[in-house]
Tab-separated table of C-alpha atoms and ligand atoms in Angstrom:
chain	number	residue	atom	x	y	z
A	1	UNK	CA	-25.333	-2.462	-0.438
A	2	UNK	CA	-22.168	-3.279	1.013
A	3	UNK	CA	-21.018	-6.198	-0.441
A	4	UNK	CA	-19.508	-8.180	2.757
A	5	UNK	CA	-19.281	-11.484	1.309
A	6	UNK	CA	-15.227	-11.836	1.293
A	7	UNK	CA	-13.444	-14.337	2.683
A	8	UNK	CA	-13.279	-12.466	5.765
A	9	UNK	CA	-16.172	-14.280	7.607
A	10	UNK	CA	-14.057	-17.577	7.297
A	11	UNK	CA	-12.100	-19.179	10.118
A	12	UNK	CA	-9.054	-17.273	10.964
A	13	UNK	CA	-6.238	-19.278	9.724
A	14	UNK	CA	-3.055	-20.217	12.132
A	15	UNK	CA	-0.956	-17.299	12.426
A	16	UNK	CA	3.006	-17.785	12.612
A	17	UNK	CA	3.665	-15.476	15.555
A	18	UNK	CA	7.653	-16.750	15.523
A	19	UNK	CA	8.650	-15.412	12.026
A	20	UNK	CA	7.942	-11.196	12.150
A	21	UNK	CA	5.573	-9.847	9.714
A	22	UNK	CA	5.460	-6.867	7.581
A	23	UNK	CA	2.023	-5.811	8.268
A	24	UNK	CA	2.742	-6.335	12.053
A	25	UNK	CA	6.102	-4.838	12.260
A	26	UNK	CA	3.970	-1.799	10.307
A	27	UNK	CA	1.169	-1.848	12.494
A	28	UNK	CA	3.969	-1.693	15.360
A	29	UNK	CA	5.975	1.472	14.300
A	30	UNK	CA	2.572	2.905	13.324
A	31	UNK	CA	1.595	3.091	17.148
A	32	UNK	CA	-1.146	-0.344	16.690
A	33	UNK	CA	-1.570	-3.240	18.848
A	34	UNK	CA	-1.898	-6.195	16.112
A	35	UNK	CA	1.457	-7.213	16.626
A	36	UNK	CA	3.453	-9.657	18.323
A	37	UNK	CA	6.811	-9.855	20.558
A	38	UNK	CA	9.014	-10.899	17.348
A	39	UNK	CA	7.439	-7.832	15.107
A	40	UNK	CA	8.086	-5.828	17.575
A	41	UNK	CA	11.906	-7.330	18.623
A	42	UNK	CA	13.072	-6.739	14.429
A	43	UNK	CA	10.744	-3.057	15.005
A	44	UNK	CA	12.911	-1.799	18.101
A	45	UNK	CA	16.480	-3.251	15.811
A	46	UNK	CA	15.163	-1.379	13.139
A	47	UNK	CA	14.295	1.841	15.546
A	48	UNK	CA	17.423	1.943	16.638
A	49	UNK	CA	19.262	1.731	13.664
A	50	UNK	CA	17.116	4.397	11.323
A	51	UNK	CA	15.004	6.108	13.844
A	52	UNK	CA	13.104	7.845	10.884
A	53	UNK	CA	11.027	4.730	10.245
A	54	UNK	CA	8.319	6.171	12.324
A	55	UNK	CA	7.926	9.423	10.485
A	56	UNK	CA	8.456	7.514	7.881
A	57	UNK	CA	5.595	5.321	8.167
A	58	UNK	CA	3.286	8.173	8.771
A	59	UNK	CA	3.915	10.103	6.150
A	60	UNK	CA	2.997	7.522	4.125
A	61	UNK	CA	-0.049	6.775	5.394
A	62	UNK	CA	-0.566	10.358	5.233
A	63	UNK	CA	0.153	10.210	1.413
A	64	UNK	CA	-1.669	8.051	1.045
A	65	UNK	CA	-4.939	9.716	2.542
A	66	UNK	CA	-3.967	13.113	0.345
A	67	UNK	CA	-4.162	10.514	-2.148
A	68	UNK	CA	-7.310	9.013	-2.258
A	69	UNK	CA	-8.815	12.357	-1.733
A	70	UNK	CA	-7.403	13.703	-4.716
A	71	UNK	CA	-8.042	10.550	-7.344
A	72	UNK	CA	-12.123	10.885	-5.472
A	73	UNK	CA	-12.270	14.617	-5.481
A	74	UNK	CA	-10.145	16.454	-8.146
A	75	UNK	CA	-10.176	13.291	-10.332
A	76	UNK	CA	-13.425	11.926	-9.771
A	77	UNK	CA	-12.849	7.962	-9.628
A	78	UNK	CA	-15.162	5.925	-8.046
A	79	UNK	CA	-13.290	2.614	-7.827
A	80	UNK	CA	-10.206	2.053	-5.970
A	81	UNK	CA	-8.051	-1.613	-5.689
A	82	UNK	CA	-5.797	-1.501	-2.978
A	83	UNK	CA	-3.045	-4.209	-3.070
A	84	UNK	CA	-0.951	-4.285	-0.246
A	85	UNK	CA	-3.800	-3.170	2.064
A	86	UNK	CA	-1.897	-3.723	5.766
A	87	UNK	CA	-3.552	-3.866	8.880
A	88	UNK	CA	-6.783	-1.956	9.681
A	89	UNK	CA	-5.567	1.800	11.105
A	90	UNK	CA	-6.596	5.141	10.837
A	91	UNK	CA	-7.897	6.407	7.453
A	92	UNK	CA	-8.275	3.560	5.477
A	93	UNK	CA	-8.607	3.965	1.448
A	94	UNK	CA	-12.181	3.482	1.823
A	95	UNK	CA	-12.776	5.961	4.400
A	96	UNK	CA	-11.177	8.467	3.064
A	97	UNK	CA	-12.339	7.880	-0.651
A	98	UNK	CA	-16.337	7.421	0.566
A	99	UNK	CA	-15.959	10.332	2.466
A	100	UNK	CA	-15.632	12.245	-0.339
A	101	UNK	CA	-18.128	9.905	-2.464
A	102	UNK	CA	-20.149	7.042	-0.816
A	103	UNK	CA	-20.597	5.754	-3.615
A	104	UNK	CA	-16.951	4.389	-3.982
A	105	UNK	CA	-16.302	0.659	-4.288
A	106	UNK	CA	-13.604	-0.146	-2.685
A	107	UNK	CA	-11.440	-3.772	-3.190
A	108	UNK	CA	-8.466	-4.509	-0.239
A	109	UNK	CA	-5.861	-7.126	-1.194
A	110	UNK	CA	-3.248	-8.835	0.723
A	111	UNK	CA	-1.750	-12.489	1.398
A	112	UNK	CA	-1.047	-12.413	4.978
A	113	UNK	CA	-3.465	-14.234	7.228
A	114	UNK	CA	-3.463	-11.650	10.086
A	115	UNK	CA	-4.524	-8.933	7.582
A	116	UNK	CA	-7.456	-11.133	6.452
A	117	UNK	CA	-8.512	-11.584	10.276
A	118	UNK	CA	-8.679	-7.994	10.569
A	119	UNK	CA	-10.767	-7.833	7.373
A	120	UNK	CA	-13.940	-7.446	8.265
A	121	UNK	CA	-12.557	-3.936	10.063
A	122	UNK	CA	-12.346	-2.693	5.867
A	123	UNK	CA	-15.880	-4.142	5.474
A	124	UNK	CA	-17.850	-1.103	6.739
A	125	UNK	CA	-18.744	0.295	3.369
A	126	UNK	CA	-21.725	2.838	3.390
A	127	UNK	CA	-24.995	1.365	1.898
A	128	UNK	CA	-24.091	3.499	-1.580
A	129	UNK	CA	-20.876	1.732	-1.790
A	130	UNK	CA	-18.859	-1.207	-1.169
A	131	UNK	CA	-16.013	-3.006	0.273
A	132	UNK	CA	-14.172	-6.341	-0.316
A	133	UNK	CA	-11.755	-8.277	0.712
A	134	UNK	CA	-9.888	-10.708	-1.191
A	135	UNK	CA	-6.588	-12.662	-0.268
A	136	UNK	CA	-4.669	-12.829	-2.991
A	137	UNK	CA	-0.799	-12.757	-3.803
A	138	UNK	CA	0.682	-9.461	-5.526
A	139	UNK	CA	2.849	-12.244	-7.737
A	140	UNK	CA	-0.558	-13.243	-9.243
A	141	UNK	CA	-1.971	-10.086	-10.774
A	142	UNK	CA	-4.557	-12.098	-13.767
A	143	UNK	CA	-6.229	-13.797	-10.206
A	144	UNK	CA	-6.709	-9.952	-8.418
A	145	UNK	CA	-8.079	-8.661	-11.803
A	146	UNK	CA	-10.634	-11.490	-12.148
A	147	UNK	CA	-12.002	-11.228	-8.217
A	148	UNK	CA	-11.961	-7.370	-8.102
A	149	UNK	CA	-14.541	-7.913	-10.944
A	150	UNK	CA	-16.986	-8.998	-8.492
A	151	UNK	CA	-16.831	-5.916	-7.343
A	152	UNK	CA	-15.900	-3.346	-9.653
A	153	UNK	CA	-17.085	-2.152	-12.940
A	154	UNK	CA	-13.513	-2.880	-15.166
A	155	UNK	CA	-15.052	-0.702	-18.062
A	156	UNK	CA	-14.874	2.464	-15.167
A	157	UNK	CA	-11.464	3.773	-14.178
A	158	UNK	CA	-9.750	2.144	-11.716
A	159	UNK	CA	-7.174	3.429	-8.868
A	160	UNK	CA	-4.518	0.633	-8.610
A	161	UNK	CA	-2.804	1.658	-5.439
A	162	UNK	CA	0.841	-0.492	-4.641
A	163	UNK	CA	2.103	1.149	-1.396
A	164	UNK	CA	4.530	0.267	0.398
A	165	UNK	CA	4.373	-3.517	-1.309
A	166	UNK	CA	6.267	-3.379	-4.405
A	167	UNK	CA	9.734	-3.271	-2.520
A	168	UNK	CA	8.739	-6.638	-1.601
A	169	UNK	CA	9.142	-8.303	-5.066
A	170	UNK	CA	13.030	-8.117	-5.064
A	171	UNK	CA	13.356	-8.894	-8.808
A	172	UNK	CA	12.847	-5.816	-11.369
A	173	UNK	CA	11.561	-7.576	-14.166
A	174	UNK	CA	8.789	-9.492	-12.103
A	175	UNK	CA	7.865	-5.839	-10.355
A	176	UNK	CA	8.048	-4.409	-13.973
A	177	UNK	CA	5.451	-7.017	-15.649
A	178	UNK	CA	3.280	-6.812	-12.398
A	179	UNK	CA	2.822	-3.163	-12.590
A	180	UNK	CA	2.391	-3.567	-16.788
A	181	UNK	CA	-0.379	-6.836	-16.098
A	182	UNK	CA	-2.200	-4.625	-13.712
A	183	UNK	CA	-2.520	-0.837	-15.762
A	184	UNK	CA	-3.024	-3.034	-18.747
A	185	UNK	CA	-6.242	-4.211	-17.256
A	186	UNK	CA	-8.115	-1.877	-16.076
A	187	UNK	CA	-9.402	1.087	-18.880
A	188	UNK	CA	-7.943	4.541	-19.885
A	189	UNK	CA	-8.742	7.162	-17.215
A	190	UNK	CA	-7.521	4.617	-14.752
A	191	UNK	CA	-5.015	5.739	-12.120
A	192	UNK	CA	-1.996	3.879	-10.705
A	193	UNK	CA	-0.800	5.308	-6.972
A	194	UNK	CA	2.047	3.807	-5.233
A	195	UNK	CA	4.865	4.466	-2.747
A	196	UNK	CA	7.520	2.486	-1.441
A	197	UNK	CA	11.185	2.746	0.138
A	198	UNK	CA	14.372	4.765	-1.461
A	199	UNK	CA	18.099	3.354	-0.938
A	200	UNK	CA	18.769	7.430	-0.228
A	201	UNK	CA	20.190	7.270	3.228
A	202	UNK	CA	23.150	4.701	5.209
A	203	UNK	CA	20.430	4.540	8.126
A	204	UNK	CA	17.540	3.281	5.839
A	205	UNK	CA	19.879	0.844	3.741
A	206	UNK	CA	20.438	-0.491	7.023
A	207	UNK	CA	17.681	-0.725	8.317
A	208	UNK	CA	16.431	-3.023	4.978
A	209	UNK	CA	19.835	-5.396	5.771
A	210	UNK	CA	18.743	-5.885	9.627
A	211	UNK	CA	14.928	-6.162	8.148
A	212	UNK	CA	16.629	-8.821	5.548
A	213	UNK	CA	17.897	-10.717	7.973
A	214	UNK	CA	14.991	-11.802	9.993
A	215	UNK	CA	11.618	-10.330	8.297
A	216	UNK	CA	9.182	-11.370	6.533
A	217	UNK	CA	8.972	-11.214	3.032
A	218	UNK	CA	12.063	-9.666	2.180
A	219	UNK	CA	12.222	-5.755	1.474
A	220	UNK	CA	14.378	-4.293	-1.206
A	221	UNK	CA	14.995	-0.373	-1.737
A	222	UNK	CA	14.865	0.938	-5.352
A	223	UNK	CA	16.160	4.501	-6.431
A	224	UNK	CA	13.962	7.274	-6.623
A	225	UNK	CA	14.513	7.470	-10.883
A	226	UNK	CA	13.943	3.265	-10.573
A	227	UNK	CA	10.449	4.435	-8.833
A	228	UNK	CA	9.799	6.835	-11.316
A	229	UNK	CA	10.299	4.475	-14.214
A	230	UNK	CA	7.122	2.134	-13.131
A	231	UNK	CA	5.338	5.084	-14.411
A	232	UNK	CA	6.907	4.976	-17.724
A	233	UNK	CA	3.897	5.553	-20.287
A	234	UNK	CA	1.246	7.066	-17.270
A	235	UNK	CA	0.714	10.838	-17.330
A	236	UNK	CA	1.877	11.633	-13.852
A	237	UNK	CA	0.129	14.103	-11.830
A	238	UNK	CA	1.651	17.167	-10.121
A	239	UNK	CA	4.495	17.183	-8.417
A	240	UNK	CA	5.528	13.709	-10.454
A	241	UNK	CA	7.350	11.495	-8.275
A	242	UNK	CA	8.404	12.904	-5.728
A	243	UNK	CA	9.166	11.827	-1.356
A	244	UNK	CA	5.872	11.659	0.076
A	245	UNK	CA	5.819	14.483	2.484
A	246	UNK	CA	6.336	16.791	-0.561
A	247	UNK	CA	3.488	15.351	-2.525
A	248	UNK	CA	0.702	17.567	-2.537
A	249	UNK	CA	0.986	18.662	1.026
A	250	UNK	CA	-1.153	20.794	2.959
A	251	UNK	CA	0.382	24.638	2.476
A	252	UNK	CA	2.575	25.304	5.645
A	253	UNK	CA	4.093	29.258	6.855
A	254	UNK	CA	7.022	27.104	7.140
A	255	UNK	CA	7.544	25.533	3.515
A	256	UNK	CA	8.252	22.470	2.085
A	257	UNK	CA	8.324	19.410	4.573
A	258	UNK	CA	11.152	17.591	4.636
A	259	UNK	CA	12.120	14.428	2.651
A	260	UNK	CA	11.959	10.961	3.948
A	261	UNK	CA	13.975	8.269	2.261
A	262	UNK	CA	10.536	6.879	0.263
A	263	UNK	CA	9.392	7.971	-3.119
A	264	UNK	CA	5.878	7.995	-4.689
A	265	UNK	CA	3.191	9.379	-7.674
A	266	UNK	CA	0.490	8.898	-9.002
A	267	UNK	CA	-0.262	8.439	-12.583
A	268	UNK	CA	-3.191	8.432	-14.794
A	269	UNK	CA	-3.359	6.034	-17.972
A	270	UNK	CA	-3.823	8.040	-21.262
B	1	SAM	C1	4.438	-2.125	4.564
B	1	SAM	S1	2.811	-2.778	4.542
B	1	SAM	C2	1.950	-1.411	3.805
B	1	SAM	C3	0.503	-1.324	4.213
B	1	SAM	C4	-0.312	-0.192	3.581
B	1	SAM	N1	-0.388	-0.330	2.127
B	1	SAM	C5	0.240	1.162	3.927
B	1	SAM	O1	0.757	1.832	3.033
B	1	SAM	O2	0.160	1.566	5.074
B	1	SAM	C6	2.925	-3.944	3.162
B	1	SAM	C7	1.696	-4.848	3.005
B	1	SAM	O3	1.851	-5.594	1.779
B	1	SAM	C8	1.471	-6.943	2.015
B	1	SAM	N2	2.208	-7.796	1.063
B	1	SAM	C9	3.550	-7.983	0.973
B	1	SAM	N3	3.855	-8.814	-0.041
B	1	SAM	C10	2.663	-9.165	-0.612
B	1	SAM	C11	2.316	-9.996	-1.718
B	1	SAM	N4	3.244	-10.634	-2.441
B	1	SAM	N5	1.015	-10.121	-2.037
B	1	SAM	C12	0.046	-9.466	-1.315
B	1	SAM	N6	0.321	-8.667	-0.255
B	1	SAM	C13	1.604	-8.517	0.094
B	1	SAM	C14	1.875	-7.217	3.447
B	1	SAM	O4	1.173	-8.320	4.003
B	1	SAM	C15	1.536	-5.891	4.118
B	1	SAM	O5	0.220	-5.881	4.591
């Protein structure tokens, strides 16, 4: 049964439509309507200014897909806790991971309001499966441990999946202990996937000052060998850590895809 009990069935909470969003300004470049004349004001600055961010955004999500297919098919995990979740769009984790095995349980986690009104879209597990919801801050990993229990089995491997969310915690050492808190709870043959932006281009380090200025939360680039280093101690799987286009992509007459400024792996605890 699909467990449907999250917090998404509660009353929406007030939504502050005068401060822009990162899920919105998200859901805006990726081509959605759950956004709102301020996301999309900071979006069209940000267009302008590194006009990559739309290819950017969809090769991520497009990682991420080639993702979850390969931790559910080649690597045969079941469970999946996605922290950073976004707005509802095409492909969703659980989607893509119960089309490969219905039997996937699937826990979404994010802190801003609009993402839990959209919930109940990631709530339509099949009947082998489940979904849930909770709302949760990344800051307090011991409280996302304890309520993905309800839904997953923390003896089973886990997929811990941080993308596009970690650039949000501007300090090192507090993204550092995060990522430690969270592989150190779930068990060996556990997986942690993540992606996020790379200060590898003028245009994208621009693009996070203009962002800086108005957005929120804050965004802050890392290096690609800062990205690597949250794998420090995970085996990584082929091709490491890498920029997503180039990770694991569909074989092309015309090569390797090009790079966008992002970097991401995924990496399975011994
Ligand atoms: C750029 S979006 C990425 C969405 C999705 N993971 C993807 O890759 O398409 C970042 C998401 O992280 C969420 N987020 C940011 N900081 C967070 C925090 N401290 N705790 C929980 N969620 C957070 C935002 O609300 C937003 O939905």
């Amino acid at each position: 049964m699909a467990d449907n009990s999250a917090t998404a069935s509660q009353v929406p909470p007030e939504l502050n439509t005068n401060v822009p969003q990162t899920a919105r300004i998200w859901n805006y470049w990726l081509g959605g309507k759950d956004n709102f004349p301020v996301d999309r004001q900071v979006g069209d600055q940000i267009l302008q200014a590194f006009p990559a961010i739309v290819e950017n955004a969809r090769a991520s999500r497009a990682f991420l897909a080639r993702a979850v297919r390969y931790l559910a098919a080649d690597a045969g995990v079941r469970q999946f806790l996605d922290i950073g979740t976004g707005l509802p769009t095409a492909n969703n984790t659980h989607q893509v991971a119960q089309s490969v095995a219905p039997e996937c349980r699937i826990v979404y986690v994010d802190n801003d309001p609009i993402v839990l009104t959209h919930a109940r879209a990631l709530l339509t597990s099949t009947p082998e499966g489940a979904t849930a919801y909770i709302d949760v801050d990344l800051r307090d990993p011991d409280t996302i441990l304890q309520q993905a229990a309800r839904t997953l089995d923390v003896t089973q491997p886990i997929a811990i999946m941080l993308m596009g969310i970690l650039g949000h915690i501007a300090d090192d050492e507090q993204a550092q202990s995060i990522v430690e808190r969270l592989v150190g709870g779930v068990p060996s043959g556990s997986y942690l996937t993540m992606n996020d932006g790379t200060d590898t281009s003028q245009e994208v380090i621009e693009a996070a000052r203009i962002w800086n200025q108005s957005a929120n939360p804050t965004y802050h680039l890392r290096s690609p060998d800062r990205i690597a280093r949250f794998f420090d101690g995970l085996e990584l799987v082929e091709p490491g850590v890498v920029s997503p286009p180039r990770w694991r992509p569909e074989p092309s007459p015309s090569g390797l895809p090009a790079e966008i400024d992002s970097a991401c792996g995924v990496g399975r605890k011994p």
